[in-house]
Short mmCIF file of C-alpha atoms and ligand atoms in Angstrom, two decimals:
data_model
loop_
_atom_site.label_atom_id
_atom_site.label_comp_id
_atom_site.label_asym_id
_atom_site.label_seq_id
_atom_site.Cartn_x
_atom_site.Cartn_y
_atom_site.Cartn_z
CA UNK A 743 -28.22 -33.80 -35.03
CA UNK A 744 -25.68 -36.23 -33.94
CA UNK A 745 -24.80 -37.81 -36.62
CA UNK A 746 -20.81 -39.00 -37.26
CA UNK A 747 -21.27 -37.04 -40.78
CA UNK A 748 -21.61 -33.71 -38.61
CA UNK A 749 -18.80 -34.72 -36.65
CA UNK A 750 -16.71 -35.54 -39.99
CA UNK A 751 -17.56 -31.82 -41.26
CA UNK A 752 -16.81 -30.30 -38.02
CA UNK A 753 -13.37 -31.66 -37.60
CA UNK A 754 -12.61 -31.72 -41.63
CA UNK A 755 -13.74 -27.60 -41.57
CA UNK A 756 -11.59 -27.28 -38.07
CA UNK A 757 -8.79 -29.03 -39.55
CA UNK A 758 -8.98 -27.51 -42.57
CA UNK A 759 -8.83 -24.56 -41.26
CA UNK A 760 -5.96 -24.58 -39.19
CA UNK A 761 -4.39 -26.45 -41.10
CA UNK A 762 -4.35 -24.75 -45.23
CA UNK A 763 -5.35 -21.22 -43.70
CA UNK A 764 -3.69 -20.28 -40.61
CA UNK A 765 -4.86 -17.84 -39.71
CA UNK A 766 -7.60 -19.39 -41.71
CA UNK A 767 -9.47 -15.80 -41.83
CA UNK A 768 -6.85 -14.15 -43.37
CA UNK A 769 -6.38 -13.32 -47.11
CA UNK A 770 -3.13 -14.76 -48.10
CA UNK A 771 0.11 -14.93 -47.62
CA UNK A 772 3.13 -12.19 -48.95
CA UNK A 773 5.29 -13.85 -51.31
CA UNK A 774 8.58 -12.69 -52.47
CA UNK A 775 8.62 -11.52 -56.37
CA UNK A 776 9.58 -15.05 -58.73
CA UNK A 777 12.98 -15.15 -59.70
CA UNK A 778 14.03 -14.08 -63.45
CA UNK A 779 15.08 -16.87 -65.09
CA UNK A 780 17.18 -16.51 -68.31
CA UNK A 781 15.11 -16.52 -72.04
CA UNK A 782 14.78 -19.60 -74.26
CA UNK A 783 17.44 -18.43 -76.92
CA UNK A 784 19.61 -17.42 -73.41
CA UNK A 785 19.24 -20.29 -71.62
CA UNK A 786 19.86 -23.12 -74.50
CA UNK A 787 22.91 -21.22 -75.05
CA UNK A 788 24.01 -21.85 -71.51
CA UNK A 789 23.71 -25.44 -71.16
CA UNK A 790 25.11 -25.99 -74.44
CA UNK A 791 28.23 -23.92 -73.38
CA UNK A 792 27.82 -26.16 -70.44
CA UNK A 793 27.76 -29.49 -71.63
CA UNK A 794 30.69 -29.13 -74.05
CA UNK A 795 32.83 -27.43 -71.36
CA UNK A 796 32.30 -30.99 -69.43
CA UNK A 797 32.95 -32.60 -72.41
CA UNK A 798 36.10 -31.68 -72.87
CA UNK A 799 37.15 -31.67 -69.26
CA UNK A 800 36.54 -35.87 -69.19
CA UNK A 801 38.29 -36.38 -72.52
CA UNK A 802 41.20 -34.56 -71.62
CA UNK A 803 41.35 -36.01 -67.91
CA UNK A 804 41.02 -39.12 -69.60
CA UNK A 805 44.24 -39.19 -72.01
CA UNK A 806 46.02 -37.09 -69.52
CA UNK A 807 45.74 -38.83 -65.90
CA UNK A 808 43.81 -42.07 -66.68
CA UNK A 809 40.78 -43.08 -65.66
CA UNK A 810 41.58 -43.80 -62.15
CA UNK A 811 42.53 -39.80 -61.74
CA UNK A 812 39.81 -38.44 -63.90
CA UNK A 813 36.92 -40.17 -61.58
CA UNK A 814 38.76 -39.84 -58.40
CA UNK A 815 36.25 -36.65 -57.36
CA UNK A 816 33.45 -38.85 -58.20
CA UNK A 817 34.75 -42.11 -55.87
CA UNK A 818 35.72 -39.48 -52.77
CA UNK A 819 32.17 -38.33 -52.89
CA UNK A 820 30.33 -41.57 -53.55
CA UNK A 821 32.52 -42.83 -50.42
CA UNK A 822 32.41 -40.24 -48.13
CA UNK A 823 28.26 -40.52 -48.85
CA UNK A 824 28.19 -44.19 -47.82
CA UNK A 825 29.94 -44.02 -44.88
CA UNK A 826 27.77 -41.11 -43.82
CA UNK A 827 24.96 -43.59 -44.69
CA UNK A 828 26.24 -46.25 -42.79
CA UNK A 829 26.80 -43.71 -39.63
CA UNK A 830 23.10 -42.67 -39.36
CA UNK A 831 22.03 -46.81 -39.72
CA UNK A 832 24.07 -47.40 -36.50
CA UNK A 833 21.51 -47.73 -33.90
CA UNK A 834 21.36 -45.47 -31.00
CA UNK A 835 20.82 -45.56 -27.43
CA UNK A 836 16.83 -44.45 -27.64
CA UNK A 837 16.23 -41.71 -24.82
CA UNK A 838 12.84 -39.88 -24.09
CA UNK A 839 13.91 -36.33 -24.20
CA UNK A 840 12.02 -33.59 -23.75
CA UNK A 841 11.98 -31.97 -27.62
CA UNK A 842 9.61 -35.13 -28.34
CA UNK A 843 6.54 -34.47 -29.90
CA UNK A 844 3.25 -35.61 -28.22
CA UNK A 845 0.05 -35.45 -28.96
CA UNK A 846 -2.95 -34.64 -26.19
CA UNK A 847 -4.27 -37.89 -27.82
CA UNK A 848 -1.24 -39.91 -27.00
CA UNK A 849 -0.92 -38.15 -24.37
CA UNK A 850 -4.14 -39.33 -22.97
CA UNK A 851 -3.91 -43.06 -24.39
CA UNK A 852 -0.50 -43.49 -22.44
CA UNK A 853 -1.95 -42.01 -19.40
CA UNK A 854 -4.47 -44.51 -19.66
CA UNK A 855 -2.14 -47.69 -20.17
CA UNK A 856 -0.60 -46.85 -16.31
CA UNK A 857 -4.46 -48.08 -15.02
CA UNK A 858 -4.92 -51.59 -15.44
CA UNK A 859 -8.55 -51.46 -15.72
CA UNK A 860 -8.97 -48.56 -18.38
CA UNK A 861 -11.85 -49.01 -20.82
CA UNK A 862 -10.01 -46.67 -23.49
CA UNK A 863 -13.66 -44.84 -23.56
CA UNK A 864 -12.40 -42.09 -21.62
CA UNK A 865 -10.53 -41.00 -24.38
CA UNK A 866 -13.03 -40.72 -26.64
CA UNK A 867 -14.09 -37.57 -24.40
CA UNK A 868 -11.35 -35.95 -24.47
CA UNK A 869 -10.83 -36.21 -28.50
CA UNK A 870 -14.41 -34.45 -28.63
CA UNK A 871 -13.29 -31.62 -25.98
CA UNK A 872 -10.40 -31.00 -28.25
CA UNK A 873 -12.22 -31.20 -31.29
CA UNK A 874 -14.79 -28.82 -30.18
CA UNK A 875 -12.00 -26.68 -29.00
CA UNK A 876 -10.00 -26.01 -32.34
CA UNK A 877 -13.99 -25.39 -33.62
CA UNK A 878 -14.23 -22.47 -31.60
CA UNK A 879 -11.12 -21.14 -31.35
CA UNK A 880 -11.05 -21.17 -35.10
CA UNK A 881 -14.52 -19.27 -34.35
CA UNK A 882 -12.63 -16.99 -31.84
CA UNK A 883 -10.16 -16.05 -34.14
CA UNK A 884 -12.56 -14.79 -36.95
CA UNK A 885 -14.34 -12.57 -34.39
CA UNK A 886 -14.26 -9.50 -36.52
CA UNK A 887 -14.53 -10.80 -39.63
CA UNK A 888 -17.47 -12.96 -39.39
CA UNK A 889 -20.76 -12.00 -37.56
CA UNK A 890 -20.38 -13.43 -34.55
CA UNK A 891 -19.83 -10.63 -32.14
CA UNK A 892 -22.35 -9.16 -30.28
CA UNK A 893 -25.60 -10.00 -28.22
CA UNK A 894 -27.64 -13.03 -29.42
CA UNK A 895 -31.00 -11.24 -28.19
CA UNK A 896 -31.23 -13.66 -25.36
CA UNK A 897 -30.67 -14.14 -21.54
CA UNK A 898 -28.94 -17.29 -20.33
CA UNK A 899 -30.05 -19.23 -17.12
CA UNK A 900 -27.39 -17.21 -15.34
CA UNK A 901 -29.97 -13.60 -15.84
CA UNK A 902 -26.85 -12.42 -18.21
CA UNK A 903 -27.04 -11.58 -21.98
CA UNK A 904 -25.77 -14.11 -23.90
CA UNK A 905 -23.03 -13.97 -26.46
CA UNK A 906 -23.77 -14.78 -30.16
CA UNK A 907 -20.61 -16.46 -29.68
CA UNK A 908 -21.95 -17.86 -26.34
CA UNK A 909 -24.19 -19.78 -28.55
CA UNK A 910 -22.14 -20.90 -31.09
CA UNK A 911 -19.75 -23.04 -28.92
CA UNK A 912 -22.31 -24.38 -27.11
CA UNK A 913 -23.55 -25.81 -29.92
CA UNK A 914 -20.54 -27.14 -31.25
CA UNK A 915 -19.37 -28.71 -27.93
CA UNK A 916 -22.89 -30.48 -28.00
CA UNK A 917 -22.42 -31.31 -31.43
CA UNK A 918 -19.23 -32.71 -30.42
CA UNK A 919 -19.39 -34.61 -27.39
CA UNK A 920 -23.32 -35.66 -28.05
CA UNK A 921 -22.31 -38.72 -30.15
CA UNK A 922 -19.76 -39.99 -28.13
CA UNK A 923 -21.29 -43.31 -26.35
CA UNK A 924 -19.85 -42.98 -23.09
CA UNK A 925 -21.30 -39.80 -22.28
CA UNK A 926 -24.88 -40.12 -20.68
CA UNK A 927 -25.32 -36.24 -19.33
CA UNK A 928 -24.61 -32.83 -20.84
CA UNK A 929 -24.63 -30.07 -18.56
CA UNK A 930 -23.57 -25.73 -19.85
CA UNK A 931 -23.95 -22.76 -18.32
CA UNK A 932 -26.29 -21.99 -21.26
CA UNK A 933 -28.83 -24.89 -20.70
CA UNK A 934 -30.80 -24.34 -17.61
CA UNK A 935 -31.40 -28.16 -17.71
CA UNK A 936 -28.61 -30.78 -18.33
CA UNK A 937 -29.35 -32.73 -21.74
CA UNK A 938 -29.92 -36.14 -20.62
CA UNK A 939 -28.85 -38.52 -23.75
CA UNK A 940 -27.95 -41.90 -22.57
CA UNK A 941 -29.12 -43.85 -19.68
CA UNK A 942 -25.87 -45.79 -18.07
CA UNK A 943 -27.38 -48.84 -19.52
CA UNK A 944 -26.97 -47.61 -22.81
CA UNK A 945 -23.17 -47.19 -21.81
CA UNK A 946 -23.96 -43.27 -20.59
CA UNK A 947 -21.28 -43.47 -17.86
CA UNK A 948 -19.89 -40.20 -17.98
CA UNK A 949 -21.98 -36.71 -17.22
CA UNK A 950 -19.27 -33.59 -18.93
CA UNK A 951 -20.36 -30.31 -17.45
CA UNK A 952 -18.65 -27.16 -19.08
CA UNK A 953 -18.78 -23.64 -19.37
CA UNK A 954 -18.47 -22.94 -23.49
CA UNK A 955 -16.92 -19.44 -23.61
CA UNK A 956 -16.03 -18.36 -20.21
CA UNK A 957 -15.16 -14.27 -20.23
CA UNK A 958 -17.44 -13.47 -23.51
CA UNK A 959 -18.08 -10.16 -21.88
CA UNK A 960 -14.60 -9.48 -22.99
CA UNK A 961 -15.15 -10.76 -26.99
CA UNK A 962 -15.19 -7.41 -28.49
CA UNK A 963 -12.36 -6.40 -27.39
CA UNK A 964 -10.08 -9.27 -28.11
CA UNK A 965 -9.21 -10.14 -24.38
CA UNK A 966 -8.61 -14.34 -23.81
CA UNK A 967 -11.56 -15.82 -23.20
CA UNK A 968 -11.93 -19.77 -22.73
CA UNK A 969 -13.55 -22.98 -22.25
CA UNK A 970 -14.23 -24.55 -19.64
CA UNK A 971 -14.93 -28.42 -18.51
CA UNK A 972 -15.55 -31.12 -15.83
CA UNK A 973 -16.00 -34.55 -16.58
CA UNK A 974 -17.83 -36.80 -13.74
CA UNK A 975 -18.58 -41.04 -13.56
CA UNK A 976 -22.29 -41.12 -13.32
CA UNK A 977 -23.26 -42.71 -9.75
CA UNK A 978 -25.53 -45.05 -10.03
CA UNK A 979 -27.92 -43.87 -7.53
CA UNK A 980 -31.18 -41.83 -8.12
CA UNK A 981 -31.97 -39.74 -11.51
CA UNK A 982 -29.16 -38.64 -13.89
CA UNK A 983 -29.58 -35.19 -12.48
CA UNK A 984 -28.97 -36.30 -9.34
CA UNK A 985 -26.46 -38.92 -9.84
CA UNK A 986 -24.16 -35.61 -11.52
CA UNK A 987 -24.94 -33.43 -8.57
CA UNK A 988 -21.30 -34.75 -6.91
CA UNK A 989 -18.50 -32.79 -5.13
CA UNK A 990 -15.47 -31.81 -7.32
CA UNK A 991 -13.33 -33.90 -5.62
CA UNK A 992 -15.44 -36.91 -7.54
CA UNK A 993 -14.23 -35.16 -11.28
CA UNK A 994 -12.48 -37.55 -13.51
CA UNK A 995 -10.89 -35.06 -15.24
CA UNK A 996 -11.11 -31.19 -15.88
CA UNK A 997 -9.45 -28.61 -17.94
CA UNK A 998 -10.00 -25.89 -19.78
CA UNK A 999 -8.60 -24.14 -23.22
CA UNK A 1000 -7.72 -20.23 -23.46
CA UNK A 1001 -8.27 -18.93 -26.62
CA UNK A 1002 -5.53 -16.39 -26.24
CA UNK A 1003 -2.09 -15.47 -28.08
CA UNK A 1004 -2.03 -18.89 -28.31
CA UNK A 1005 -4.57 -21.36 -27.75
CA UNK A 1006 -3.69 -23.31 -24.76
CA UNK A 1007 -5.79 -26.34 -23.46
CA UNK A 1008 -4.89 -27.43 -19.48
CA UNK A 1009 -5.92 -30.67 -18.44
CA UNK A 1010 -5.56 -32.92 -15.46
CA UNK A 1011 -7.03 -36.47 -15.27
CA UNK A 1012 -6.28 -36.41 -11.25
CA UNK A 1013 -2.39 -37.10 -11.98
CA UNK A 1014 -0.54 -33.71 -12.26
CA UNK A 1015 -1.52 -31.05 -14.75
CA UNK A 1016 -0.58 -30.92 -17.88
CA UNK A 1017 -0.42 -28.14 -20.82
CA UNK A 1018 -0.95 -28.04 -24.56
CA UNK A 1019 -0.15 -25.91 -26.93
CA UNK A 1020 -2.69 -25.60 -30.23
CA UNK A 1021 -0.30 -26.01 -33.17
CA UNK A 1022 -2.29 -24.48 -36.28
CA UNK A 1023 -0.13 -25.57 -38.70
CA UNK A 1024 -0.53 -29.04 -38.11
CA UNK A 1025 -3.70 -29.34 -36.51
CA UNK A 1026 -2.85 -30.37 -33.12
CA UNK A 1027 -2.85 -29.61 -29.21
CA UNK A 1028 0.79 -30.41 -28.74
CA UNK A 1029 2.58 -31.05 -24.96
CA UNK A 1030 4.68 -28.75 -23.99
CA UNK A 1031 4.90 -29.30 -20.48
CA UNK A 1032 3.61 -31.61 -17.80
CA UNK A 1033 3.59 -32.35 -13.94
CA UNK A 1034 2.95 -28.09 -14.03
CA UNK A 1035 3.29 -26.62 -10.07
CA UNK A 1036 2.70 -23.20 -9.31
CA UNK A 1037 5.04 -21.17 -8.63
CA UNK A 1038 5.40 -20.11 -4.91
CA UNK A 1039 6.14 -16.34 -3.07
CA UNK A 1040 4.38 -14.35 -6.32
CA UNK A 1041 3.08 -11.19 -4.45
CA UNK A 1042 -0.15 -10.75 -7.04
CA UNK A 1043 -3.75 -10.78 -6.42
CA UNK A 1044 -6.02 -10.74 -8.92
CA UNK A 1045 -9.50 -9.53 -7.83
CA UNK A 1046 -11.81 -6.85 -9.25
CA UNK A 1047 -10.93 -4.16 -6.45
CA UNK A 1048 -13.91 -2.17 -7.54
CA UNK A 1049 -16.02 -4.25 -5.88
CA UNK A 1050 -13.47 -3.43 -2.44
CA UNK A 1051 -16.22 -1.86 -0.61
CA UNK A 1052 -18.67 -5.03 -0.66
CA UNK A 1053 -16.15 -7.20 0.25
CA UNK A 1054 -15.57 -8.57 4.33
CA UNK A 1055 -14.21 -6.32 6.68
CA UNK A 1056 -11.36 -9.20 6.53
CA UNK A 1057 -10.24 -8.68 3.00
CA UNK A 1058 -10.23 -5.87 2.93
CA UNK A 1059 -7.94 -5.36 5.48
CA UNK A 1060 -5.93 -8.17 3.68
CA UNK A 1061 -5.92 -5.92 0.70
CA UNK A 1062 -4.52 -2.89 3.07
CA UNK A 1063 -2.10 -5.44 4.09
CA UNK A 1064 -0.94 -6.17 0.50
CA UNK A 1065 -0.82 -2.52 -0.55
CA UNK A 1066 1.98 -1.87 2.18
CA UNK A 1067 3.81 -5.06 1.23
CA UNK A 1068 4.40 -4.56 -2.25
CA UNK A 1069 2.47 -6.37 -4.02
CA UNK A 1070 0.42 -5.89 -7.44
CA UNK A 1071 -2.35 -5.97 -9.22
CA UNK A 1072 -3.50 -8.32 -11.99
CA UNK A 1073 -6.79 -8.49 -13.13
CA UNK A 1074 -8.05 -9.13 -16.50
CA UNK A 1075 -11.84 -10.70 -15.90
CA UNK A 1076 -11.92 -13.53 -17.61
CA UNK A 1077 -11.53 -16.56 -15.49
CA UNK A 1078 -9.61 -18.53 -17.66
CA UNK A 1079 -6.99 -16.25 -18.58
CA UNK A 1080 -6.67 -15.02 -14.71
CA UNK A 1081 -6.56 -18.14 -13.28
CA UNK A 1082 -4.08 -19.42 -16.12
CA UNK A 1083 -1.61 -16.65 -15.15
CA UNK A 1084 -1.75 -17.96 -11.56
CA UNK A 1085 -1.65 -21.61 -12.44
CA UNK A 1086 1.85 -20.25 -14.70
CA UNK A 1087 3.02 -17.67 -12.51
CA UNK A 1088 1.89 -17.81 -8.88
CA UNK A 1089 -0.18 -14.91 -6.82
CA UNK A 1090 -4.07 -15.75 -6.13
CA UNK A 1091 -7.09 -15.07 -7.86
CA UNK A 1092 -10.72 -14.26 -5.94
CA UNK A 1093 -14.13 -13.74 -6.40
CA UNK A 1094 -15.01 -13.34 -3.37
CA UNK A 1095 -18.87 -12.88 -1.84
CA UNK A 1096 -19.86 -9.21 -2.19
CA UNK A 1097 -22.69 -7.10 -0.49
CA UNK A 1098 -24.38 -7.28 -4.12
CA UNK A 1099 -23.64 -11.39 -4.47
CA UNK A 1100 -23.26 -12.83 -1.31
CA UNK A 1101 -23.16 -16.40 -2.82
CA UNK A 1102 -20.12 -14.92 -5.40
CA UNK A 1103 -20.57 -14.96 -8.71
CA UNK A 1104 -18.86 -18.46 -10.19
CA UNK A 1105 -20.67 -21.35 -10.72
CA UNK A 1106 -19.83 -24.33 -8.56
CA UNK A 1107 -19.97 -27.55 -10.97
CA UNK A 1108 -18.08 -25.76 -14.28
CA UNK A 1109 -16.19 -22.79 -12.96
CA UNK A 1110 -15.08 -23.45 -9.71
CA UNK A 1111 -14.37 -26.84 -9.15
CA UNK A 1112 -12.57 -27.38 -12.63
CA UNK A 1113 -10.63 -24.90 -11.80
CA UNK A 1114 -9.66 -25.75 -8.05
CA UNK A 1115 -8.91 -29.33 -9.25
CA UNK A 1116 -6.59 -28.26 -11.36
CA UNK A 1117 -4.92 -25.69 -8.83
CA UNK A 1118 -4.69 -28.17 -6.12
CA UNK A 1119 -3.44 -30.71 -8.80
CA UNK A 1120 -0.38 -27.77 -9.18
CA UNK A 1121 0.78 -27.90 -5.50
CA UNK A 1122 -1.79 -25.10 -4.72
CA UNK A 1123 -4.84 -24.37 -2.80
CA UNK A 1124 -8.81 -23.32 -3.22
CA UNK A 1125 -11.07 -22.26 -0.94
CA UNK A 1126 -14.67 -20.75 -0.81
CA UNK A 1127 -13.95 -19.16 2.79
CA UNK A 1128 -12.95 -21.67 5.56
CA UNK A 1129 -14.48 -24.95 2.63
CA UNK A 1130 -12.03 -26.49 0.51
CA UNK A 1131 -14.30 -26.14 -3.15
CA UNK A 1132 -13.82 -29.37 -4.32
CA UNK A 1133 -15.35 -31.00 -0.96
CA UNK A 1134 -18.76 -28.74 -1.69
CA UNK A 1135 -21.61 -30.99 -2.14
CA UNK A 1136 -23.66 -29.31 -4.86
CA UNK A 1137 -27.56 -28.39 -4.47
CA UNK A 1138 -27.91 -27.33 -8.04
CA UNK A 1139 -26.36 -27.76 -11.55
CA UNK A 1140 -25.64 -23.56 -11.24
CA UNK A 1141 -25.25 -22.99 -8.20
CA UNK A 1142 -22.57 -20.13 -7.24
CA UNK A 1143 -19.68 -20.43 -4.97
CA UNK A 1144 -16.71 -17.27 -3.90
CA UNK A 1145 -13.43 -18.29 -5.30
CA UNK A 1146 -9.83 -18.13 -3.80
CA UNK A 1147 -7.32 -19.91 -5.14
CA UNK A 1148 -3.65 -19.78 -5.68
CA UNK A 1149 -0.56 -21.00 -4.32
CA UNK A 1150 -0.92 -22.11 -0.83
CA UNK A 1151 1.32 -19.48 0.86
CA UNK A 1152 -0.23 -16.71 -1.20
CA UNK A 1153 -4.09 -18.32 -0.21
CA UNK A 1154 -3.07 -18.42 3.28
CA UNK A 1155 -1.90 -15.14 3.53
CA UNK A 1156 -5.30 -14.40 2.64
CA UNK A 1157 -6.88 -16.97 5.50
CA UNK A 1158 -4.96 -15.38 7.90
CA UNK A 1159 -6.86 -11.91 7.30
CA UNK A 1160 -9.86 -13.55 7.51
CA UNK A 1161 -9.98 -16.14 9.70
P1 LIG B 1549 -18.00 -13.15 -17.91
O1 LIG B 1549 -19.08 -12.56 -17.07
O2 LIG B 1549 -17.40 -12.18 -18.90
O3 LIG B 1549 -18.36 -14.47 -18.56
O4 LIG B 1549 -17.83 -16.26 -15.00
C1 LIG B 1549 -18.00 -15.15 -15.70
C2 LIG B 1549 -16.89 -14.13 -15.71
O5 LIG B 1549 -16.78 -13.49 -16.92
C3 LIG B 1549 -15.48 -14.70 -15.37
O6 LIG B 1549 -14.81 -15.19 -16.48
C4 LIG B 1549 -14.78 -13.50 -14.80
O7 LIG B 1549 -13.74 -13.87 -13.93
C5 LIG B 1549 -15.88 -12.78 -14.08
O8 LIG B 1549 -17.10 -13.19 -14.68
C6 LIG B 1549 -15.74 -11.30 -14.18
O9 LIG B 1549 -16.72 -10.69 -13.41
P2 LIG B 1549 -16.67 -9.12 -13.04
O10 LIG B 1549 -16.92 -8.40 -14.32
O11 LIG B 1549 -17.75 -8.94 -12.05
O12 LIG B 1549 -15.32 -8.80 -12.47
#
């Protein structure tokens, strides 16, 4: 199943892809009607004209002015070309500036030259990650067209229906990260048991632990929905399982991709966040900004206030609170996107416990702490109630947490309701 053919075919149909069709399910493109050119009779007509017209012009320039005067235009230009020439050989002072284009690859490759001790495997990960993301965004994208909307007839370890979609890009994430020899456990919200494929003898040193398509309750109806991913260094005490069962604050790296207006993949390898844009035309998640901090003093929450009445007496009298001081609303119910527009704008998101989920509803291991790595990477804050997330030692590979997280003044304003 693993085999580097597969891989070849996955990244040469992703490429392809976004690369001759973007939007790849689309029928073509609209052309402007071809020029009308002149008929044969016409057009040999013309040059002839032409060509005895210049004809005449040198032989009479010629006994008239000499030949100094009758190629003078053609020395100016030849000139005035070699000095521009010689302008653009001068060298330059060589700057970094920000319109410079780079790659998450070289991204990653120059974030790994500042560690001394850097193996280079890591970035093998991340290559997959991004692989498997243009896969199923490129799936995303065709939702209507081909059949991949809709129940798959099956329930997921989390008791909710999965998403043919669901399926899909968990399958191409495993296809994509599976054959990379660094990574010993694979752990999805769709497995109920982590795929154990390397022992850290074999060079298995990393476990990756993601969510495939995060929001796929939203899929049919075009909303952003994303991926999302943790990547851990494999302990080397007790079983695999329990050698990934480690608090966020252990991650590596994590990140996720929306698969929105624009596909966007987030990353942070513990050293600032940084943001990538997909660019379809040539195939590539592209920087576009780094060292990301969210934005302080937003007055948004983003919660689903339906669920108001299940919520502690505490928020809800911090919700009160933020109806008479002006703030808004924001939610659109898909983790990714939500917590994106926090991580870009400010304001906090929560999923908080409710009378019906008293645990919450995220997962710990590929939701939450992900996510709150990334946040606190930002400047900002997350907390499941008075616990910072990422210093939760896990029980289980899906084991739920509540979520708050934002910037710190706008997470605080919450503590201070509920505390
Ligand atoms: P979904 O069920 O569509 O996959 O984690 C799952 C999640 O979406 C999050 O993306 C989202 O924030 C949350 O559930 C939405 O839950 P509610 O519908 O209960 O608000």
């Amino acid at each position: 199943m693993h085999s580097s053919t597969l891989e070849g075919a996955i990244e040469a149909s992703a490429s392809t892809a976004s690369i001759a069709s973007a939007p790849s399910c689309g029928e073509g493109t609209l052309e402007s009607p071809p020029k009308k050119r002149p008929t044969g009779v016409l057009r040999a007509a013309t040059i002839t004209g032409w060509g005895f017209l210049s004809v005449m012009v040198s032989f009479l320039s010629l006994s008239w002015f000499g030949v100094e005067w009758c190629f003078h235009p053609c020395v100016v230009l030849l000139r005035h070309r070699t000095e521009t020439h010689v302008e653009r050989l001068v060298p330059m002072e060589h700057t970094w500036t920000e319109d410079n284009l780079e790659s998450l690859q070289s991204h990653i490759l120059s974030e790994e030259q500042k560690h001394p001790g850097a193996t280079g495997e890591f970035t093998w990960i991340i290559s997959a990650i991004s692989l498997a993301a243009k896969a199923i965004g490129n799936k995303v994208r065709c939702a209507r067209i081909q059949d991949v909307i809709g129940d798959a007839g099956d329930v997921n370890v989390q008791g909710e229906m999965q998403q043919k979609l669901d399926v899909i890009s968990n399958e191409i994430i495993m296809r994509c990260l599976g054959n990379r020899d660094n990574v010993g456990v694979l752990a999805s919200e769709e497995n109920e048991t982590p795929l154990l494929l390397r022992r850290r003898d074999e060079g298995g040193r990393y476990a990756v632990l993601f969510d495939p398509l995060d929001g796929s309750s939203n899929l049919d109806v075009s909303v952003g929905v994303g991926t999302i991913f943790s990547v851990l260094r494999l302990s080397n005490e007790g079983s695999r399982e329990e050698a990934m069962l480690q608090k966020g604050a252990n991650q590596v790296a994590a990140g996720y991709v929306l698969y929105g207006s624009s596909t966007v993949l987030v990353l942070t390898t513990g050293n600032g966040v940084a943001m990538f844009v997909l660019d379809q035309a040539i195939g590539s998640f592209v920087l576009v900004a780094k060292s990301l901090q969210i934005p302080s003093g937003n007055k948004t929450y983003s919660t689903n206030e339906a669920y108001t009445d299940g919520y502690s007496s505490g928020l809800q009298n911090y919700l009160k609170w933020a109806h008479k001081n002006e703030y808004s609303s924001r939610y659109i119910g898909s983790m990714v996107a939500d917590v994106h527009r926090v991580l870009l704008k400010g304001g906090v998101f929560l999923y908080p416990p409710t009378t019906d989920k008293p645990d919450g509803k995220l997962r710990l291991m590929y939701e939450a702490n992900p996510m709150a790595l990334i946040i606190e990477q930002a400047g900002g804050k997350a907390v499941a109630g008075d616990d910072r997330i990422l210093d939760i030692v896990p029980k289980g590979l899906h084991q739920r947490t509540s979520v708050i997280l934002g910037s710190v003044d706008q997470v605080d304003a919450i503590l201070s309701h509920t505390t």
